[in-house]
PDB file of C-alpha atoms and ligand atoms in Angstrom:
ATOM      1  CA  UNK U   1      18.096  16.838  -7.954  1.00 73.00           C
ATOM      2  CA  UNK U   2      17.041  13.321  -8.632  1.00 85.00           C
ATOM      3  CA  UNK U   3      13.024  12.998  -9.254  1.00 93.00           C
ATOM      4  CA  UNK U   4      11.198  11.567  -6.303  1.00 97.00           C
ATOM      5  CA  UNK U   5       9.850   7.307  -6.881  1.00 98.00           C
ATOM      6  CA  UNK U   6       6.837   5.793  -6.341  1.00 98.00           C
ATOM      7  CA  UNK U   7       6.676   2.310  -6.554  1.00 98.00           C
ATOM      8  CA  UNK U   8       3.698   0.632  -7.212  1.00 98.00           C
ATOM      9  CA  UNK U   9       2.928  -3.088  -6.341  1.00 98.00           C
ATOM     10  CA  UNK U  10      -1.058  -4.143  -7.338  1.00 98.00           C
ATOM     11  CA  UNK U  11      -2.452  -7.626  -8.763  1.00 98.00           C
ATOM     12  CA  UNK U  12      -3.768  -4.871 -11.474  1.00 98.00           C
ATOM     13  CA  UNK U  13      -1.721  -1.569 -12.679  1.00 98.00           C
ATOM     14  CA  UNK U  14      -4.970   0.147 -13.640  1.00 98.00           C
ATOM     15  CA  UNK U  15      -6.954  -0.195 -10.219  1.00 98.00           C
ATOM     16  CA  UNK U  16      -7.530   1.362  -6.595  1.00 98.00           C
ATOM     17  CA  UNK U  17      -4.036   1.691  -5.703  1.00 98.00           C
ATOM     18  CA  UNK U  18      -2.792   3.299  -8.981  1.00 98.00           C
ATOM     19  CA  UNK U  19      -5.903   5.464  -9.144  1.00 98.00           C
ATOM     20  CA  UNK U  20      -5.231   7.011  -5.662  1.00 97.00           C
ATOM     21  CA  UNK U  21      -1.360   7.668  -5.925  1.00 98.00           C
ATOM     22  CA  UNK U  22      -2.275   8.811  -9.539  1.00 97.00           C
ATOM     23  CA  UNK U  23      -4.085  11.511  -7.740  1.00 97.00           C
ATOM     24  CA  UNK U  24      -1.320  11.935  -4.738  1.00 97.00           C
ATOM     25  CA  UNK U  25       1.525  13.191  -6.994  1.00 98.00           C
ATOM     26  CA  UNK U  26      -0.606  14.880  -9.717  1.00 97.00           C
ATOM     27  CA  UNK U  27       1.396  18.218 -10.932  1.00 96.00           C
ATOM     28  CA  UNK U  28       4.435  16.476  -9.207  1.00 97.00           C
ATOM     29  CA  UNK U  29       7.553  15.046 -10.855  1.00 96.00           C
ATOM     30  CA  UNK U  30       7.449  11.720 -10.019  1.00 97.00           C
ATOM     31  CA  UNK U  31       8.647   9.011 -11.391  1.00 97.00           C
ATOM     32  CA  UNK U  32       6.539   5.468 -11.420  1.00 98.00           C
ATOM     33  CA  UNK U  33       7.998   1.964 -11.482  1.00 98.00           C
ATOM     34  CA  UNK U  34       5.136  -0.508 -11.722  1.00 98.00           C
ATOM     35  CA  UNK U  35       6.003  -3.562 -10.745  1.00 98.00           C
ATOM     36  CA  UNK U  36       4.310  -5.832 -13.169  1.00 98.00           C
ATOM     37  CA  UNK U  37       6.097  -4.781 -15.664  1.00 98.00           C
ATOM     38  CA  UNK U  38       9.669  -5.227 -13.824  1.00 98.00           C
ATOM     39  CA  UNK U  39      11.750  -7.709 -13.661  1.00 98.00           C
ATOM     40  CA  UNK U  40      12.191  -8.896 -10.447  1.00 98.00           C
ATOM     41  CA  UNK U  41      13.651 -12.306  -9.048  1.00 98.00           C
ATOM     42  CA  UNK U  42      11.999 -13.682  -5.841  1.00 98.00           C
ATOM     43  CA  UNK U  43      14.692 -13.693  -3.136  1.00 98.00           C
ATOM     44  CA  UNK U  44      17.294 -16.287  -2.741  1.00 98.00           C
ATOM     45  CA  UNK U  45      19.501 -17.054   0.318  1.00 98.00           C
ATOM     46  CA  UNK U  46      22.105 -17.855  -2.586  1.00 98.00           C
ATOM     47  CA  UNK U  47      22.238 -14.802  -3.845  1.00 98.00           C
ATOM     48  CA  UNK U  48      22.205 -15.286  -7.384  1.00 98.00           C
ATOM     49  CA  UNK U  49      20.206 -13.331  -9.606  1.00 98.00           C
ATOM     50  CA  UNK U  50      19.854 -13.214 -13.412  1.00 97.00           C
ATOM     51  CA  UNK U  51      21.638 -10.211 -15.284  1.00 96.00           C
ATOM     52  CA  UNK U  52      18.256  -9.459 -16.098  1.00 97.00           C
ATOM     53  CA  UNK U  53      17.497  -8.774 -12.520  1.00 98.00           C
ATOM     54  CA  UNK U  54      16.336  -5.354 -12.279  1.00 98.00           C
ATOM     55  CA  UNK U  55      16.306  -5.005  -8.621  1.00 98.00           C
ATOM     56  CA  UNK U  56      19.735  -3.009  -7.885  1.00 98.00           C
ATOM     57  CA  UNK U  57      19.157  -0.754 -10.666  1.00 98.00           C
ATOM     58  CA  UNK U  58      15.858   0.229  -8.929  1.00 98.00           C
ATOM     59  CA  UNK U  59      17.509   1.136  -5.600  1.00 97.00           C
ATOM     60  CA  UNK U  60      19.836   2.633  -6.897  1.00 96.00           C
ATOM     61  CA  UNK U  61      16.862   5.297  -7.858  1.00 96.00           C
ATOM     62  CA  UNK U  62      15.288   5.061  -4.697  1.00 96.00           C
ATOM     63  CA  UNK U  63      18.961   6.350  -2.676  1.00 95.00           C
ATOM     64  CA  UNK U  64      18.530   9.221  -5.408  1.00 94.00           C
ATOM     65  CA  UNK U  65      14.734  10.181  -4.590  1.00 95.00           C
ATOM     66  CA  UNK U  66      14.415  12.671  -2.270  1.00 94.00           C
ATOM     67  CA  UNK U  67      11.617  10.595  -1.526  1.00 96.00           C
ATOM     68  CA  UNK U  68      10.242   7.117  -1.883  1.00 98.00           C
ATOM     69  CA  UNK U  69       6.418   6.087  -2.142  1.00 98.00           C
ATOM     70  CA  UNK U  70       5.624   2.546  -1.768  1.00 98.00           C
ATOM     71  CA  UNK U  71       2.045   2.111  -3.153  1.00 98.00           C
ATOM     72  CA  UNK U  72      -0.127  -1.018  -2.588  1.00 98.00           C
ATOM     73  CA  UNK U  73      -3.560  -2.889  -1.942  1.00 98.00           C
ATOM     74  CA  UNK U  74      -4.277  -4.048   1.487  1.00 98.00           C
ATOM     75  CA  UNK U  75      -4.297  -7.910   0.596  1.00 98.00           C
ATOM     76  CA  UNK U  76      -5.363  -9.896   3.438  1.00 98.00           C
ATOM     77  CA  UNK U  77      -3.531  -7.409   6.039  1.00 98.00           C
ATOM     78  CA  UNK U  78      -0.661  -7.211   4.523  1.00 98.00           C
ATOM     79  CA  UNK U  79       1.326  -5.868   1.280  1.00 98.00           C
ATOM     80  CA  UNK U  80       0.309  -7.274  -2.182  1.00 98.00           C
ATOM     81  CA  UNK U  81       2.213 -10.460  -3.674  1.00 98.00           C
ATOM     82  CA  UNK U  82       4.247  -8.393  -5.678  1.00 98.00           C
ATOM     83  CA  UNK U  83       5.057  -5.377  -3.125  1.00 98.00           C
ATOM     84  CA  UNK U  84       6.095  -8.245  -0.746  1.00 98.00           C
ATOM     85  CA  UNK U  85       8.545  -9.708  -3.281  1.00 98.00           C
ATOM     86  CA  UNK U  86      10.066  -6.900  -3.570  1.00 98.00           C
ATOM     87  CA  UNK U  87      10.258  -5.890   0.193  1.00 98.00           C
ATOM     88  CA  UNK U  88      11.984  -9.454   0.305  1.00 98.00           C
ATOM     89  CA  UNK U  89      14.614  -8.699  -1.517  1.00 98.00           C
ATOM     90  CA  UNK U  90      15.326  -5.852   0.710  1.00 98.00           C
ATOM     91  CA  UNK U  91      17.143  -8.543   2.806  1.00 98.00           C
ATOM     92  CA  UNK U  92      20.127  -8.136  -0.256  1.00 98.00           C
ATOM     93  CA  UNK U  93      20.764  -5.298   1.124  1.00 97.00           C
ATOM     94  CA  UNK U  94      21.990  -7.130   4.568  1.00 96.00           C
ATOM     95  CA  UNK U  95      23.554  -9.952   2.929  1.00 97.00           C
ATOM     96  CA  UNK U  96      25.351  -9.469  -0.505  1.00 98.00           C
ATOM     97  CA  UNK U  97      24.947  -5.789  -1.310  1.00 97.00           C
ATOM     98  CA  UNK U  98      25.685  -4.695   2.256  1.00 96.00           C
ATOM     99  CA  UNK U  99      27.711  -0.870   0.794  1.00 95.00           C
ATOM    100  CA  UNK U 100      24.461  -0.245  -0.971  1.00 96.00           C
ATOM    101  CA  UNK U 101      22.395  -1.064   1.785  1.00 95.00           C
ATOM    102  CA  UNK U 102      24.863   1.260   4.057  1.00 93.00           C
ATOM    103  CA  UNK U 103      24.427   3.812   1.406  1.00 94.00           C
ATOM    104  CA  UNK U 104      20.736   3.713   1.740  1.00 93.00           C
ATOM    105  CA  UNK U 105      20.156   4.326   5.087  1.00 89.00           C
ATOM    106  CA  UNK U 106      21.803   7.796   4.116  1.00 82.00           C
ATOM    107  CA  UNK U 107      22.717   9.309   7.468  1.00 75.00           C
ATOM    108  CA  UNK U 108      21.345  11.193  10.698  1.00 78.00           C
ATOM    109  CA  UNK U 109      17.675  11.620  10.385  1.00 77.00           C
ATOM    110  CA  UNK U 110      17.905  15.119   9.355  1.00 80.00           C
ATOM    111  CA  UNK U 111      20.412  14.462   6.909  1.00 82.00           C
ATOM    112  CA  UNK U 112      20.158  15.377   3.081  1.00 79.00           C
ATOM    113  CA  UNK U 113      20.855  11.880   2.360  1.00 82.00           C
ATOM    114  CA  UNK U 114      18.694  10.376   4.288  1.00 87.00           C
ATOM    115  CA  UNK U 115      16.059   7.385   2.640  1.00 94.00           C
ATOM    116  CA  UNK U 116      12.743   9.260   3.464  1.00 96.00           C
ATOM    117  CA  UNK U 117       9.657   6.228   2.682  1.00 98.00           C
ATOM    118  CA  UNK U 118       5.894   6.956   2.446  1.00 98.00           C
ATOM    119  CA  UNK U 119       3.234   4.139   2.120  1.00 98.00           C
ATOM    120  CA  UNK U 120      -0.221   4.529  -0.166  1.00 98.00           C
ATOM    121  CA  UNK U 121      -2.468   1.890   0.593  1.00 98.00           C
ATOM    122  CA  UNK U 122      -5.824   1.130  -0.451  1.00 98.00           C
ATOM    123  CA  UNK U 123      -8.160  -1.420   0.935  1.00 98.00           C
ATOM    124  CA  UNK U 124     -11.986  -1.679   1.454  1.00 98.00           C
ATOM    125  CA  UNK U 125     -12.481  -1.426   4.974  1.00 98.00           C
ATOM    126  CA  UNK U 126     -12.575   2.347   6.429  1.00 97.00           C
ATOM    127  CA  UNK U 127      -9.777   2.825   7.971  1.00 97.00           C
ATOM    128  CA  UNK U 128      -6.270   1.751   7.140  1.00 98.00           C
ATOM    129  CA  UNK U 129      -4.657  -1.139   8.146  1.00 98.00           C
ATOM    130  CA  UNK U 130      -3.285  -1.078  11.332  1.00 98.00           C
ATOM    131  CA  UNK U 131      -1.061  -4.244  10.853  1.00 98.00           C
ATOM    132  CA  UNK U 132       0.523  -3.311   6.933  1.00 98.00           C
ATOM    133  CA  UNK U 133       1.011  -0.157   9.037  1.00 98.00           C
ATOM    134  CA  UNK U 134       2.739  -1.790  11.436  1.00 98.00           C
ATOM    135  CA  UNK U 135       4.996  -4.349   9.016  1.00 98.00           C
ATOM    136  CA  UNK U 136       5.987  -0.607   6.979  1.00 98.00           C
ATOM    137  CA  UNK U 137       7.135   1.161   9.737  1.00 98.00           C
ATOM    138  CA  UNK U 138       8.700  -1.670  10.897  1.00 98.00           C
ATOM    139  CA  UNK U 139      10.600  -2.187   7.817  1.00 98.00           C
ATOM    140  CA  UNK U 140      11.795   1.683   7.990  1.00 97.00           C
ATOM    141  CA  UNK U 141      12.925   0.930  11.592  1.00 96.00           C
ATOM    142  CA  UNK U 142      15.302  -2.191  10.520  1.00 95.00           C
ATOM    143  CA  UNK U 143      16.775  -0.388   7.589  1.00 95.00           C
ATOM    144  CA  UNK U 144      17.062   2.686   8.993  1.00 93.00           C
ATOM    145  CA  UNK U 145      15.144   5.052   6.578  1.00 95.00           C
ATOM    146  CA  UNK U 146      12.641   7.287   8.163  1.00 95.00           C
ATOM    147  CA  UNK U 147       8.696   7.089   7.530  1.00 97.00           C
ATOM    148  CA  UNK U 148       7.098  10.085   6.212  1.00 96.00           C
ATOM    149  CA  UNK U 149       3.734   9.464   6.144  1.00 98.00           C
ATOM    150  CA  UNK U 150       1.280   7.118   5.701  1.00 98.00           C
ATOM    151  CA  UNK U 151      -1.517   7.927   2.841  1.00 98.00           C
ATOM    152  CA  UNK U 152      -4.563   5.505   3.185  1.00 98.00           C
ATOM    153  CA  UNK U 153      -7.779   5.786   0.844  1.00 98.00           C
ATOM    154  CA  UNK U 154     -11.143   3.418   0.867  1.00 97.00           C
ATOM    155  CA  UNK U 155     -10.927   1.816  -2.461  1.00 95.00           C
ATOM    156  CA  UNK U 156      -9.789   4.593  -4.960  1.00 85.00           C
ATOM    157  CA  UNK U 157     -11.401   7.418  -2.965  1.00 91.00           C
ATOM    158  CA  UNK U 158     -10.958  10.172  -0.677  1.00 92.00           C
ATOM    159  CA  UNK U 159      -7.441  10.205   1.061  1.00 96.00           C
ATOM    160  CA  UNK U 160      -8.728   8.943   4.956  1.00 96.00           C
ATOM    161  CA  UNK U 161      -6.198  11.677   6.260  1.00 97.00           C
ATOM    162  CA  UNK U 162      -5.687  14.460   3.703  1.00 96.00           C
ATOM    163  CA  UNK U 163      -2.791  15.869   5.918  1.00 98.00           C
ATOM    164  CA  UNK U 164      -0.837  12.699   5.445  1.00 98.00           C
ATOM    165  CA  UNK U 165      -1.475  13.357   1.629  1.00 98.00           C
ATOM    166  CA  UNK U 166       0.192  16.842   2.401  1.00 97.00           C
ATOM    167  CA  UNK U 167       3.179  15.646   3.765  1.00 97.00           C
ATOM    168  CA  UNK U 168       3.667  13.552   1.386  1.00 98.00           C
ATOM    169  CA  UNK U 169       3.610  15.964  -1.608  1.00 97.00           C
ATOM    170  CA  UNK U 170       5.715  18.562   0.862  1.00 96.00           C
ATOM    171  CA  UNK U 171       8.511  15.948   0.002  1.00 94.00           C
ATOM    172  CA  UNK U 172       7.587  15.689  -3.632  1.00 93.00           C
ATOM    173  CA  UNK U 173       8.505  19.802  -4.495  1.00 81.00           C
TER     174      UNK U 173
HETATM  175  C1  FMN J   1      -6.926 -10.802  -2.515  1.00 55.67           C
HETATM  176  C2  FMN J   1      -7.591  -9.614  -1.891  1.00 55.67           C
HETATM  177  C3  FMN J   1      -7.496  -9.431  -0.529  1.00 55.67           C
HETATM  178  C4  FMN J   1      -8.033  -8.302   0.080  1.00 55.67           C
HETATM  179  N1  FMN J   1      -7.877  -8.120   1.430  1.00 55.67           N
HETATM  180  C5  FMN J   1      -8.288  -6.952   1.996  1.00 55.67           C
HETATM  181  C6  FMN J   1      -8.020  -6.673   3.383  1.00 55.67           C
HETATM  182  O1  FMN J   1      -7.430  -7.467   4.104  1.00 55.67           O
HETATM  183  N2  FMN J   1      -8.427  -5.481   3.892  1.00 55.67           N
HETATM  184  C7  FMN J   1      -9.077  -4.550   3.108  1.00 55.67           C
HETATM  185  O2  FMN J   1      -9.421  -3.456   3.624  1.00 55.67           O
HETATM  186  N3  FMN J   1      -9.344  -4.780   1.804  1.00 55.67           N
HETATM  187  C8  FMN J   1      -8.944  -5.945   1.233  1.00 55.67           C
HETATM  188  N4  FMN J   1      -9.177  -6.177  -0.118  1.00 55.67           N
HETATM  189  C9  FMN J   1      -9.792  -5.105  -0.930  1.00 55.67           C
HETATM  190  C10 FMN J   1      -8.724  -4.300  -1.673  1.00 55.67           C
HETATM  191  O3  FMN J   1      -7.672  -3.919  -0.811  1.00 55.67           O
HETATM  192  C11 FMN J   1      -9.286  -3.017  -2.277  1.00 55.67           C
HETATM  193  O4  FMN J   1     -10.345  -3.326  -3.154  1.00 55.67           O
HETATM  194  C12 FMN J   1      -8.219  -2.245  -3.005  1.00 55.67           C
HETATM  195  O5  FMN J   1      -8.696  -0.946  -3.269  1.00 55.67           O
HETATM  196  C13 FMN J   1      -7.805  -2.932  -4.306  1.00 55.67           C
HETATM  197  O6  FMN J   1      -6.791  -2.194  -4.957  1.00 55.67           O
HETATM  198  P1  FMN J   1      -6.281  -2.624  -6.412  1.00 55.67           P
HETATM  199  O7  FMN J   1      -7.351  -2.227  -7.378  1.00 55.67           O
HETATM  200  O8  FMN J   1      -4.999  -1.867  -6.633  1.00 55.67           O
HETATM  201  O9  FMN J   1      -6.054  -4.106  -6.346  1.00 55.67           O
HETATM  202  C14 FMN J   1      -8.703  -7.329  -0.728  1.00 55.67           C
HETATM  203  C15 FMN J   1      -8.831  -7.549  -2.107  1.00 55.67           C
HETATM  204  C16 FMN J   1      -8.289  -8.666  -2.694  1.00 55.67           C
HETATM  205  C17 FMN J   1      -8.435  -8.869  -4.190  1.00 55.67           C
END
């Protein structure tokens, strides 16, 4: 089976965000993909990407996971830059690369196939935030993967919901 993806989108890949999904998938296989160090175009209504473009080659992993964690900062209620980029270029997947974006969606919801998407966030105030909660499940709606969970910790600490944390690593083995 293909190892589960978390995908991690911060202004810095040593900070809040990496720290807590550092400590979500500890003793899990998991494989990371920071974004700083990718390679990824912003979105174009054209279409055309450079061949160094590493996009495609990344969802192609994520129709593999079992499951897909999408970690970020809460940056002004909302996703970080970078996490946001590469949400954009979800829209690909309903223009040009329509089979893969068929392919993703995977099936009935209880089907083996099926995209299954968690979101780590980390912000400052308390509690998580209720409009990045919003946009994610949102975004799981319109493609038509299912939401697992929703992992939320104060900075780099405590996870606010520890059973979220547990579904979350149910998915990861
Ligand atoms: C540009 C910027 C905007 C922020 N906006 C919010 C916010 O809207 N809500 C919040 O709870 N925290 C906000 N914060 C605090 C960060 O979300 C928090 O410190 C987070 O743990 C940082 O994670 P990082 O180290 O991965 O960047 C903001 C921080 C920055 C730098």
């Amino acid at each position: 089976m293909a190892r589960a993806l978390a995908i991690l989108g911060s202004a810095r890949s040593d900070g809040h965000t990496a720290a807590l999904l550092k400590r979500l998938i500890d003793g899990f296989d998991c494989e990371v993909i920071d974004l700083n160090a990718a390679n990824i175009a912003c979105f174009r209504y054209d279409q055309r990407y450079a061949d160094d473009d590493e996009f495609m080659a990344i969802v192609e992993r994520m129709i593999a996971a079992p499951i897909v964690i999408f970690a970020t900062p809460v940056y002004w209620y909302s996703f970080s830059t970078v996490m946001k980029n590469f949400i954009d270029r979800m829209s690909d997947l309903l223009m040009s690369q329509k089979t893969v974006g068929r392919r993703l969606r995977g099936g009935p919801p209880e089907s083996p196939h099926k995209s299954r998407w968690a979101l780590v966030s980390s912000g400052s105030d308390r509690e998580p935030d209720r409009d990045l909660s919003s946009a994610f499940r949102r975004i799981c709606e319109y493609l038509g993967v299912e939401c697992v969970a929703e992992v939320y910790g104060v900075e780099g600490g405590a996870f606010v919901d520890e059973d979220a944390a547990q579904t979350v690593r149910a998915r990861l083995g």
